[in-house]
mmCIF file of C-alpha atoms in Angstrom:
data_model
loop_
_atom_site.group_PDB
_atom_site.id
_atom_site.type_symbol
_atom_site.label_atom_id
_atom_site.label_comp_id
_atom_site.label_asym_id
_atom_site.label_seq_id
_atom_site.Cartn_x
_atom_site.Cartn_y
_atom_site.Cartn_z
ATOM 1 C CA MET A 1 0.000 0.000 0.000
ATOM 2 C CA LYS A 2 1.258 3.484 -0.904
ATOM 3 C CA ILE A 3 0.026 6.420 1.169
ATOM 4 C CA LEU A 4 0.476 10.180 0.818
ATOM 5 C CA VAL A 5 -0.125 12.577 3.710
ATOM 6 C CA ALA A 6 -0.587 16.162 2.476
ATOM 7 C CA ASP A 7 -1.073 19.029 4.935
ATOM 8 C CA ASP A 8 0.474 22.489 4.988
ATOM 9 C CA HIS A 9 1.491 22.004 8.642
ATOM 10 C CA GLN A 10 4.564 19.789 8.884
ATOM 11 C CA LEU A 11 3.758 18.792 12.487
ATOM 12 C CA ILE A 12 0.427 17.303 11.371
ATOM 13 C CA VAL A 13 2.141 15.472 8.518
ATOM 14 C CA ASP A 14 4.731 14.051 10.929
ATOM 15 C CA ASP A 15 2.083 13.032 13.486
ATOM 16 C CA ILE A 16 -0.001 11.137 10.925
ATOM 17 C CA LEU A 17 3.067 9.480 9.384
ATOM 18 C CA ASP A 18 4.110 8.361 12.863
ATOM 19 C CA GLU A 19 0.658 6.890 13.529
ATOM 20 C CA LEU A 20 0.615 5.153 10.140
ATOM 21 C CA SER A 21 3.995 3.533 10.801
ATOM 22 C CA ASP A 22 2.322 1.630 13.652
ATOM 23 C CA ILE A 23 -1.037 0.986 11.958
ATOM 24 C CA VAL A 24 0.287 -0.147 8.534
ATOM 25 C CA PRO A 25 4.008 -0.872 9.052
ATOM 26 C CA ASP A 26 4.422 -2.412 5.585
ATOM 27 C CA ALA A 27 2.966 0.592 3.758
ATOM 28 C CA LYS A 28 5.134 3.054 1.865
ATOM 29 C CA CYS A 29 4.180 6.407 3.403
ATOM 30 C CA ILE A 30 5.269 9.804 2.098
ATOM 31 C CA GLY A 31 4.379 13.210 3.502
ATOM 32 C CA THR A 32 4.478 16.747 2.158
ATOM 33 C CA ASN A 33 3.593 20.183 3.478
ATOM 34 C CA ASP A 34 4.000 21.758 0.031
ATOM 35 C CA PRO A 35 0.694 21.906 -1.903
ATOM 36 C CA SER A 36 2.543 22.506 -5.184
ATOM 37 C CA ALA A 37 4.306 19.131 -4.814
ATOM 38 C CA ILE A 38 1.157 17.022 -4.427
ATOM 39 C CA LEU A 39 0.272 16.375 -8.084
ATOM 40 C CA GLY A 40 3.878 15.557 -8.970
ATOM 41 C CA LEU A 41 4.131 13.066 -6.111
ATOM 42 C CA VAL A 42 0.855 11.448 -7.182
ATOM 43 C CA ASP A 43 2.081 11.050 -10.778
ATOM 44 C CA LYS A 44 5.350 9.564 -9.550
ATOM 45 C CA HIS A 45 4.015 7.130 -6.940
ATOM 46 C CA HIS A 46 0.342 6.404 -7.869
ATOM 47 C CA PHE A 47 -0.808 6.321 -4.247
ATOM 48 C CA ASP A 48 -3.543 3.964 -3.060
ATOM 49 C CA VAL A 49 -4.580 6.357 -0.262
ATOM 50 C CA ILE A 50 -4.163 10.112 0.106
ATOM 51 C CA PHE A 51 -4.787 11.922 3.383
ATOM 52 C CA MET A 52 -5.526 15.435 2.144
ATOM 53 C CA ASP A 53 -5.967 18.656 4.073
ATOM 54 C CA ILE A 54 -8.792 20.709 2.549
ATOM 55 C CA ASP A 55 -7.690 24.221 3.506
ATOM 56 C CA LEU A 56 -4.140 24.258 2.144
ATOM 57 C CA ASP A 57 -2.042 27.431 2.020
ATOM 58 C CA TYR A 58 -2.854 28.460 -1.535
ATOM 59 C CA GLU A 59 -4.743 25.404 -2.819
ATOM 60 C CA ASN A 60 -8.129 23.834 -2.187
ATOM 61 C CA GLY A 61 -7.754 20.165 -1.256
ATOM 62 C CA ILE A 62 -11.099 19.221 -2.788
ATOM 63 C CA GLU A 63 -10.113 20.749 -6.141
ATOM 64 C CA LEU A 64 -6.751 18.951 -5.985
ATOM 65 C CA ALA A 65 -8.567 15.694 -5.240
ATOM 66 C CA GLU A 66 -10.780 16.217 -8.303
ATOM 67 C CA GLN A 67 -7.675 16.585 -10.480
ATOM 68 C CA ILE A 68 -6.133 13.457 -8.972
ATOM 69 C CA LEU A 69 -9.301 11.398 -9.423
ATOM 70 C CA GLU A 70 -9.589 12.525 -13.036
ATOM 71 C CA LYS A 71 -6.314 10.713 -13.726
ATOM 72 C CA TYR A 72 -6.399 8.012 -11.052
ATOM 73 C CA PRO A 73 -10.084 7.313 -10.324
ATOM 74 C CA HIS A 74 -9.455 4.466 -7.843
ATOM 75 C CA THR A 75 -7.448 6.599 -5.430
ATOM 76 C CA ASN A 76 -8.867 6.626 -1.897
ATOM 77 C CA ILE A 77 -9.135 10.234 -0.724
ATOM 78 C CA ILE A 78 -9.378 10.781 3.035
ATOM 79 C CA TYR A 79 -9.890 14.423 3.954
ATOM 80 C CA ILE A 80 -8.398 15.856 7.129
ATOM 81 C CA THR A 81 -9.543 19.295 8.235
ATOM 82 C CA SER A 82 -10.334 21.582 11.139
ATOM 83 C CA TYR A 83 -13.466 22.908 9.441
ATOM 84 C CA SER A 84 -16.645 20.831 9.485
ATOM 85 C CA GLN A 85 -18.327 23.108 6.921
ATOM 86 C CA TYR A 86 -16.298 21.388 4.184
ATOM 87 C CA ALA A 87 -17.987 18.041 4.830
ATOM 88 C CA LEU A 88 -20.773 18.499 2.276
ATOM 89 C CA ASP A 89 -18.416 19.740 -0.464
ATOM 90 C CA SER A 90 -16.093 16.792 0.116
ATOM 91 C CA TYR A 91 -18.764 14.273 -0.891
ATOM 92 C CA ARG A 92 -18.653 15.364 -4.517
ATOM 93 C CA THR A 93 -15.339 13.493 -4.789
ATOM 94 C CA HIS A 94 -16.782 10.348 -3.154
ATOM 95 C CA ALA A 95 -14.171 10.436 -0.418
ATOM 96 C CA SER A 96 -13.378 7.361 1.640
ATOM 97 C CA ALA A 97 -13.523 9.390 4.863
ATOM 98 C CA PHE A 98 -13.753 12.877 6.341
ATOM 99 C CA LEU A 99 -11.662 13.281 9.513
ATOM 100 C CA MET A 100 -11.658 16.250 11.833
ATOM 101 C CA LYS A 101 -8.350 17.335 13.363
ATOM 102 C CA PRO A 102 -6.766 16.257 15.605
ATOM 103 C CA VAL A 103 -6.842 12.817 13.991
ATOM 104 C CA GLY A 104 -6.460 9.981 16.487
ATOM 105 C CA THR A 105 -5.241 6.430 16.014
ATOM 106 C CA GLU A 106 -8.676 4.805 16.131
ATOM 107 C CA ARG A 107 -10.113 7.161 13.529
ATOM 108 C CA LEU A 108 -7.161 6.488 11.224
ATOM 109 C CA LYS A 109 -7.633 2.736 11.645
ATOM 110 C CA ASP A 110 -11.346 3.037 10.952
ATOM 111 C CA ALA A 111 -10.746 5.118 7.814
ATOM 112 C CA LEU A 112 -8.212 2.615 6.472
ATOM 113 C CA SER A 113 -10.564 -0.279 7.249
ATOM 114 C CA ASN A 114 -13.395 1.273 5.240
ATOM 115 C CA LEU A 115 -11.710 2.426 2.040
ATOM 116 C CA ARG A 116 -13.931 3.102 -0.936
ATOM 117 C CA TYR A 117 -11.501 1.061 -3.061
ATOM 118 C CA PRO A 118 -10.025 -1.542 -0.691
ATOM 119 C CA ILE A 119 -6.486 -2.504 -1.621
ATOM 120 C CA HIS A 120 -7.084 -6.226 -1.064
ATOM 121 C CA GLU A 121 -9.894 -6.201 -3.641
ATOM 122 C CA ILE A 122 -7.570 -5.733 -6.620
ATOM 123 C CA LYS A 123 -8.469 -8.609 -8.932
ATOM 124 C CA ASP A 124 -6.551 -10.367 -11.716
ATOM 125 C CA GLU A 125 -8.789 -8.727 -14.319
ATOM 126 C CA ASP A 126 -7.874 -5.284 -12.922
ATOM 127 C CA ILE A 127 -4.188 -6.101 -13.372
ATOM 128 C CA GLU A 128 -4.883 -7.363 -16.896
ATOM 129 C CA LYS A 129 -6.786 -4.181 -17.697
ATOM 130 C CA MET A 130 -3.936 -2.038 -16.376
ATOM 131 C CA SER A 131 -1.524 -3.831 -18.697
ATOM 132 C CA SER A 132 -3.842 -3.506 -21.700
ATOM 133 C CA GLY A 133 -3.083 -1.483 -24.808
ATOM 134 C CA GLY A 134 -4.952 1.655 -23.785
ATOM 135 C CA VAL A 135 -3.012 2.026 -20.561
ATOM 136 C CA LEU A 136 0.336 1.269 -22.225
ATOM 137 C CA LEU A 137 -0.413 3.847 -24.929
ATOM 138 C CA GLY A 138 -1.362 6.358 -22.220
ATOM 139 C CA LEU A 139 1.884 5.712 -20.350
ATOM 140 C CA ARG A 140 3.888 6.270 -23.531
ATOM 141 C CA ILE A 141 2.108 9.573 -24.225
ATOM 142 C CA HIS A 142 2.712 10.625 -20.614
ATOM 143 C CA ASN A 143 6.399 9.622 -20.658
ATOM 144 C CA PHE A 144 7.203 11.232 -24.022
ATOM 145 C CA ARG A 145 5.368 14.401 -22.956
ATOM 146 C CA GLU A 146 7.332 14.642 -19.708
ATOM 147 C CA GLU A 147 10.658 13.869 -21.425
ATOM 148 C CA ARG A 148 10.034 16.874 -23.670
ATOM 149 C CA GLY A 149 9.056 19.159 -20.801
ATOM 150 C CA ILE A 150 5.508 19.618 -22.071
ATOM 151 C CA THR A 151 2.794 19.903 -19.434
ATOM 152 C CA ALA A 152 -0.561 18.176 -19.857
ATOM 153 C CA ALA A 153 -2.168 21.632 -20.125
ATOM 154 C CA GLN A 154 0.236 22.645 -22.912
ATOM 155 C CA LEU A 155 -0.472 19.438 -24.828
ATOM 156 C CA ALA A 156 -4.213 20.008 -24.465
ATOM 157 C CA GLU A 157 -3.822 23.565 -25.778
ATOM 158 C CA LYS A 158 -1.764 22.427 -28.793
ATOM 159 C CA LEU A 159 -4.368 19.762 -29.584
ATOM 160 C CA ASP A 160 -7.298 22.125 -28.912
ATOM 161 C CA CYS A 161 -8.880 19.653 -26.502
ATOM 162 C CA ALA A 162 -9.815 19.628 -22.821
ATOM 163 C CA LEU A 163 -7.151 18.994 -20.198
ATOM 164 C CA GLN A 164 -9.364 16.200 -18.807
ATOM 165 C CA THR A 165 -9.168 14.478 -22.197
ATOM 166 C CA VAL A 166 -5.370 14.359 -21.993
ATOM 167 C CA TYR A 167 -5.614 12.955 -18.458
ATOM 168 C CA ARG A 168 -8.062 10.291 -19.643
ATOM 169 C CA TRP A 169 -5.731 9.260 -22.471
ATOM 170 C CA GLU A 170 -2.726 9.095 -20.169
ATOM 171 C CA SER A 171 -4.564 7.011 -17.572
ATOM 172 C CA GLY A 172 -5.941 4.620 -20.220
ATOM 173 C CA ILE A 173 -9.589 5.516 -19.584
ATOM 174 C CA ARG A 174 -9.885 6.660 -23.212
ATOM 175 C CA THR A 175 -7.829 6.135 -26.357
ATOM 176 C CA PRO A 176 -7.293 8.859 -28.969
ATOM 177 C CA ASP A 177 -8.493 8.096 -32.491
ATOM 178 C CA ILE A 178 -5.956 7.703 -35.327
ATOM 179 C CA PRO A 179 -6.021 11.334 -36.597
ATOM 180 C CA MET A 180 -5.586 12.613 -33.038
ATOM 181 C CA LEU A 181 -2.833 10.060 -32.398
ATOM 182 C CA MET A 182 -0.991 11.378 -35.476
ATOM 183 C CA ARG A 183 -1.241 14.940 -34.133
ATOM 184 C CA ILE A 184 0.026 13.811 -30.701
ATOM 185 C CA ALA A 185 2.980 12.026 -32.314
ATOM 186 C CA LYS A 186 3.838 15.141 -34.358
ATOM 187 C CA ILE A 187 3.742 17.431 -31.306
ATOM 188 C CA LEU A 188 5.844 15.005 -29.248
ATOM 189 C CA GLY A 189 8.283 14.506 -32.114
ATOM 190 C CA VAL A 190 7.901 10.729 -32.252
ATOM 191 C CA SER A 191 6.589 8.194 -34.762
ATOM 192 C CA LEU A 192 3.275 6.398 -34.490
ATOM 193 C CA ASP A 193 5.287 3.213 -33.965
ATOM 194 C CA ASP A 194 6.990 4.792 -30.938
ATOM 195 C CA LEU A 195 3.577 5.441 -29.383
ATOM 196 C CA THR A 196 1.851 2.196 -30.311
ATOM 197 C CA ARG A 197 4.511 -0.546 -30.336
#
């Protein structure tokens, strides 16, 4: 299990990481107090569970969660906050849990025991799907784009399509048609064979 703890207060991050080391000792847990680092960490590690503060310094945790779920829809989001008024808004992302600070051991255990997408329920067909052509094509688009220093937003602008469409391609949820694939290859400076082999 891979877990991210994201809160703009480092002490809270450290406290939750310390609790998690006892609750799920085999999990790979990473923490950050930098909201601008969250999306990059998610792309790099593909976390199973993200503990997300809602009221981050200059970001809204619910909006960040929406971006994450657009690319990685089976991520378990667990909100942590000091403000109960966010509870209703948080449900639009189908969160696994909503925890009020301070977060105690029992509440962490309960949240991890009731994940929306339980880790142990990954089936052989899910693994097969993840290794299917659409996902492999999406990974190639993602990797070539990053190698060339092109952001997903820049690629979307060049292709005159929605940013969410690029995210869906890269996560394998959708596959671009042949004319669009040719345009993607041209922008990335690669051949169709490089993208589809």
